[in-house]
């Protein structure tokens, strides 16, 4: 075997190794899909929904790899509008009168304060992703108001680094999970359904 052949093989192996260790940046499209509600208990309660993105850090995290500081995960666009549309459709399916002109309409303001999807720096067996989502809710109707805070945090281990499509799926599922947790708060639900 010639020296040239050996060198070509070495260069190819090195290139493959570098590629395997590098992760390209990814911008995720926010498109949350809520499951069909198990029951429609909104009782035609009027509600107006607003969503704001007040995250201090717009970067979700890093995909890891050799160049973790540049292999970042961000959102392709502001999350407010797509989340607002999806949440409005979901609440309408639950039986709420969404965007009603009723003077007793509840203003439901959902504020994202954190959204994290990050591969930690520490190595180990498998491929970990840390996930965190936090929202604050301000519900107001006339002189009445209710405030709540909802948080979802978990770690998931993968055998290999998740693909672009898997990352998108996991982030959108995280958004749905933290928003769904609001409806597990009986005090918020009671406030929304009070006429």
mmCIF file of C-alpha atoms in Angstrom:
data_model
loop_
_atom_site.group_PDB
_atom_site.id
_atom_site.type_symbol
_atom_site.label_atom_id
_atom_site.label_comp_id
_atom_site.label_asym_id
_atom_site.label_seq_id
_atom_site.Cartn_x
_atom_site.Cartn_y
_atom_site.Cartn_z
ATOM 1 C CA UNK A 1 0.000 0.000 0.000
ATOM 2 C CA UNK A 2 1.462 3.339 -1.064
ATOM 3 C CA UNK A 3 2.082 6.311 1.167
ATOM 4 C CA UNK A 4 -0.427 8.347 -0.880
ATOM 5 C CA UNK A 5 -3.188 5.769 -0.312
ATOM 6 C CA UNK A 6 -2.493 5.689 3.423
ATOM 7 C CA UNK A 7 -2.588 9.502 3.638
ATOM 8 C CA UNK A 8 -5.869 9.674 1.705
ATOM 9 C CA UNK A 9 -7.382 7.174 4.117
ATOM 10 C CA UNK A 10 -6.105 9.141 7.106
ATOM 11 C CA UNK A 11 -7.506 12.435 5.776
ATOM 12 C CA UNK A 12 -10.878 10.807 5.055
ATOM 13 C CA UNK A 13 -11.047 9.232 8.529
ATOM 14 C CA UNK A 14 -10.134 12.561 10.152
ATOM 15 C CA UNK A 15 -12.787 14.406 8.149
ATOM 16 C CA UNK A 16 -15.420 11.864 9.158
ATOM 17 C CA UNK A 17 -14.403 12.150 12.815
ATOM 18 C CA UNK A 18 -14.597 15.945 12.748
ATOM 19 C CA UNK A 19 -17.994 15.794 11.051
ATOM 20 C CA UNK A 20 -19.250 13.345 13.667
ATOM 21 C CA UNK A 21 -18.120 15.616 16.498
ATOM 22 C CA UNK A 22 -19.568 18.796 14.988
ATOM 23 C CA UNK A 23 -23.201 19.838 15.144
ATOM 24 C CA UNK A 24 -24.583 22.581 12.932
ATOM 25 C CA UNK A 25 -26.819 25.321 14.357
ATOM 26 C CA UNK A 26 -30.582 24.791 14.122
ATOM 27 C CA UNK A 27 -33.518 27.199 14.018
ATOM 28 C CA UNK A 28 -36.715 25.431 15.067
ATOM 29 C CA UNK A 29 -40.124 26.324 13.670
ATOM 30 C CA UNK A 30 -42.694 26.709 16.448
ATOM 31 C CA UNK A 31 -45.806 24.729 15.502
ATOM 32 C CA UNK A 32 -47.347 23.237 18.657
ATOM 33 C CA UNK A 33 -50.048 20.603 18.129
ATOM 34 C CA UNK A 34 -52.419 20.029 21.030
ATOM 35 C CA UNK A 35 -54.190 16.682 21.357
ATOM 36 C CA UNK A 36 -57.963 16.690 21.052
ATOM 37 C CA UNK A 37 -59.402 17.651 24.467
ATOM 38 C CA UNK A 38 -60.908 14.764 26.431
ATOM 39 C CA UNK A 39 -63.887 16.930 27.386
ATOM 40 C CA UNK A 40 -65.352 20.249 26.351
ATOM 41 C CA UNK A 41 -65.861 21.925 29.723
ATOM 42 C CA UNK A 42 -65.331 25.574 28.759
ATOM 43 C CA UNK A 43 -69.072 26.214 29.119
ATOM 44 C CA UNK A 44 -68.910 28.968 26.444
ATOM 45 C CA UNK A 45 -66.962 31.118 28.907
ATOM 46 C CA UNK A 46 -65.658 34.168 26.994
ATOM 47 C CA UNK A 47 -61.875 34.510 26.841
ATOM 48 C CA UNK A 48 -59.333 36.564 24.911
ATOM 49 C CA UNK A 49 -55.870 34.988 24.610
ATOM 50 C CA UNK A 50 -52.543 36.784 24.331
ATOM 51 C CA UNK A 51 -49.070 35.207 24.288
ATOM 52 C CA UNK A 52 -45.818 37.081 24.953
ATOM 53 C CA UNK A 53 -42.205 35.990 24.735
ATOM 54 C CA UNK A 54 -40.262 37.535 27.611
ATOM 55 C CA UNK A 55 -37.388 35.049 27.743
ATOM 56 C CA UNK A 56 -34.142 36.690 28.815
ATOM 57 C CA UNK A 57 -32.172 34.336 26.542
ATOM 58 C CA UNK A 58 -33.547 33.649 23.064
ATOM 59 C CA UNK A 59 -31.126 30.729 22.574
ATOM 60 C CA UNK A 60 -32.699 27.422 23.605
ATOM 61 C CA UNK A 61 -29.355 25.691 24.124
ATOM 62 C CA UNK A 62 -26.587 23.864 22.329
ATOM 63 C CA UNK A 63 -26.587 20.697 20.273
ATOM 64 C CA UNK A 64 -23.221 19.863 21.792
ATOM 65 C CA UNK A 65 -20.270 18.485 19.886
ATOM 66 C CA UNK A 66 -16.787 19.911 19.580
ATOM 67 C CA UNK A 67 -18.046 23.389 18.716
ATOM 68 C CA UNK A 68 -20.944 23.608 21.174
ATOM 69 C CA UNK A 69 -20.727 27.407 21.402
ATOM 70 C CA UNK A 70 -21.670 27.765 17.727
ATOM 71 C CA UNK A 71 -23.949 24.723 17.388
ATOM 72 C CA UNK A 72 -26.816 26.581 19.043
ATOM 73 C CA UNK A 73 -30.541 25.898 18.875
ATOM 74 C CA UNK A 74 -32.837 28.899 18.416
ATOM 75 C CA UNK A 75 -36.380 29.514 17.190
ATOM 76 C CA UNK A 76 -36.881 30.367 13.520
ATOM 77 C CA UNK A 77 -39.312 33.157 14.458
ATOM 78 C CA UNK A 78 -41.054 34.709 17.448
ATOM 79 C CA UNK A 79 -43.097 32.120 19.316
ATOM 80 C CA UNK A 80 -45.963 34.449 20.294
ATOM 81 C CA UNK A 81 -48.176 34.262 17.196
ATOM 82 C CA UNK A 82 -48.007 30.497 16.444
ATOM 83 C CA UNK A 83 -48.513 29.613 20.121
ATOM 84 C CA UNK A 84 -51.385 32.100 20.414
ATOM 85 C CA UNK A 85 -53.129 30.570 17.380
ATOM 86 C CA UNK A 86 -52.642 26.986 18.594
ATOM 87 C CA UNK A 87 -53.772 27.805 22.148
ATOM 88 C CA UNK A 88 -56.831 29.681 20.870
ATOM 89 C CA UNK A 89 -57.860 26.707 18.712
ATOM 90 C CA UNK A 90 -57.335 24.320 21.609
ATOM 91 C CA UNK A 91 -59.410 26.403 24.023
ATOM 92 C CA UNK A 92 -62.156 26.757 21.424
ATOM 93 C CA UNK A 93 -62.210 22.955 21.122
ATOM 94 C CA UNK A 94 -62.511 22.831 24.928
ATOM 95 C CA UNK A 95 -65.706 24.862 24.697
ATOM 96 C CA UNK A 96 -64.475 28.383 25.454
ATOM 97 C CA UNK A 97 -65.871 31.350 23.531
ATOM 98 C CA UNK A 98 -62.548 32.575 22.140
ATOM 99 C CA UNK A 99 -62.138 36.266 21.220
ATOM 100 C CA UNK A 100 -65.642 37.067 22.369
ATOM 101 C CA UNK A 101 -66.953 40.622 22.421
ATOM 102 C CA UNK A 102 -68.787 39.884 25.663
ATOM 103 C CA UNK A 103 -68.007 42.648 28.226
ATOM 104 C CA UNK A 104 -67.266 39.931 30.811
ATOM 105 C CA UNK A 105 -64.524 38.397 28.671
ATOM 106 C CA UNK A 106 -61.472 37.177 30.599
ATOM 107 C CA UNK A 107 -58.143 38.449 29.273
ATOM 108 C CA UNK A 108 -55.740 35.487 29.467
ATOM 109 C CA UNK A 109 -52.128 36.620 29.071
ATOM 110 C CA UNK A 110 -49.600 33.774 28.766
ATOM 111 C CA UNK A 111 -45.973 34.866 29.183
ATOM 112 C CA UNK A 112 -43.044 32.598 28.318
ATOM 113 C CA UNK A 113 -40.196 33.322 30.725
ATOM 114 C CA UNK A 114 -37.948 30.376 29.812
ATOM 115 C CA UNK A 115 -37.600 27.715 27.133
ATOM 116 C CA UNK A 116 -34.528 25.476 27.281
ATOM 117 C CA UNK A 117 -33.492 22.534 25.110
ATOM 118 C CA UNK A 118 -29.817 21.923 25.742
ATOM 119 C CA UNK A 119 -27.154 19.222 25.603
ATOM 120 C CA UNK A 120 -25.110 19.637 28.820
ATOM 121 C CA UNK A 121 -21.336 20.020 28.663
ATOM 122 C CA UNK A 122 -20.651 16.995 30.819
ATOM 123 C CA UNK A 123 -19.990 13.813 28.893
ATOM 124 C CA UNK A 124 -21.378 10.405 29.743
ATOM 125 C CA UNK A 125 -23.036 7.351 28.321
ATOM 126 C CA UNK A 126 -25.681 8.219 25.736
ATOM 127 C CA UNK A 127 -26.758 11.693 24.729
ATOM 128 C CA UNK A 128 -28.658 13.828 27.239
ATOM 129 C CA UNK A 129 -30.939 16.765 26.538
ATOM 130 C CA UNK A 130 -32.053 19.057 29.362
ATOM 131 C CA UNK A 131 -35.544 20.501 28.829
ATOM 132 C CA UNK A 132 -37.251 23.336 30.684
ATOM 133 C CA UNK A 133 -40.252 25.533 29.972
ATOM 134 C CA UNK A 134 -41.788 28.149 32.272
ATOM 135 C CA UNK A 135 -44.842 30.321 31.687
ATOM 136 C CA UNK A 136 -46.534 32.928 33.823
ATOM 137 C CA UNK A 137 -50.256 33.545 33.428
ATOM 138 C CA UNK A 138 -52.212 36.687 34.160
ATOM 139 C CA UNK A 139 -55.992 36.283 33.907
ATOM 140 C CA UNK A 140 -58.057 39.464 34.339
ATOM 141 C CA UNK A 141 -61.748 40.214 34.202
ATOM 142 C CA UNK A 142 -62.977 43.588 35.442
ATOM 143 C CA UNK A 143 -61.584 44.113 38.947
ATOM 144 C CA UNK A 144 -60.791 40.405 39.398
ATOM 145 C CA UNK A 145 -57.507 38.773 38.531
ATOM 146 C CA UNK A 146 -55.660 35.496 38.940
ATOM 147 C CA UNK A 147 -51.953 34.816 38.467
ATOM 148 C CA UNK A 148 -50.210 31.485 38.071
ATOM 149 C CA UNK A 149 -46.810 30.078 37.181
ATOM 150 C CA UNK A 150 -46.313 26.739 35.462
ATOM 151 C CA UNK A 151 -43.089 24.855 34.898
ATOM 152 C CA UNK A 152 -42.033 21.660 33.166
ATOM 153 C CA UNK A 153 -38.513 20.306 33.631
ATOM 154 C CA UNK A 154 -37.050 17.002 32.519
ATOM 155 C CA UNK A 155 -34.016 15.288 31.093
ATOM 156 C CA UNK A 156 -34.169 12.805 28.258
ATOM 157 C CA UNK A 157 -31.418 10.470 27.184
ATOM 158 C CA UNK A 158 -30.901 9.436 23.570
ATOM 159 C CA UNK A 159 -28.578 6.794 22.166
ATOM 160 C CA UNK A 160 -27.328 9.233 19.505
ATOM 161 C CA UNK A 161 -27.630 12.983 18.986
ATOM 162 C CA UNK A 162 -31.230 13.775 17.974
ATOM 163 C CA UNK A 163 -31.864 14.789 14.355
ATOM 164 C CA UNK A 164 -33.228 18.191 13.302
ATOM 165 C CA UNK A 165 -36.752 16.819 12.988
ATOM 166 C CA UNK A 166 -36.533 15.123 16.387
ATOM 167 C CA UNK A 167 -35.315 18.350 18.010
ATOM 168 C CA UNK A 168 -38.257 20.245 16.478
ATOM 169 C CA UNK A 169 -40.691 17.598 17.687
ATOM 170 C CA UNK A 170 -39.306 17.650 21.240
ATOM 171 C CA UNK A 171 -39.354 21.469 21.536
ATOM 172 C CA UNK A 172 -42.932 21.723 20.266
ATOM 173 C CA UNK A 173 -44.014 18.934 22.618
ATOM 174 C CA UNK A 174 -42.373 20.842 25.494
ATOM 175 C CA UNK A 175 -44.398 23.957 24.584
ATOM 176 C CA UNK A 176 -47.619 21.914 24.527
ATOM 177 C CA UNK A 177 -46.747 20.245 27.837
ATOM 178 C CA UNK A 178 -46.195 23.478 29.758
ATOM 179 C CA UNK A 179 -49.343 25.078 28.322
ATOM 180 C CA UNK A 180 -51.405 21.968 29.065
ATOM 181 C CA UNK A 181 -50.237 22.128 32.689
ATOM 182 C CA UNK A 182 -52.197 25.374 33.076
ATOM 183 C CA UNK A 183 -55.449 23.472 32.716
ATOM 184 C CA UNK A 184 -54.448 21.190 35.584
ATOM 185 C CA UNK A 185 -54.696 24.214 37.905
ATOM 186 C CA UNK A 186 -58.271 24.066 39.250
ATOM 187 C CA UNK A 187 -58.129 27.686 40.461
ATOM 188 C CA UNK A 188 -57.243 29.004 36.998
ATOM 189 C CA UNK A 189 -59.922 26.857 35.365
ATOM 190 C CA UNK A 190 -62.504 28.051 37.913
ATOM 191 C CA UNK A 191 -61.542 31.660 37.221
ATOM 192 C CA UNK A 192 -61.855 31.186 33.432
ATOM 193 C CA UNK A 193 -65.250 29.539 33.767
ATOM 194 C CA UNK A 194 -66.702 32.089 36.180
ATOM 195 C CA UNK A 195 -69.299 34.256 34.483
#
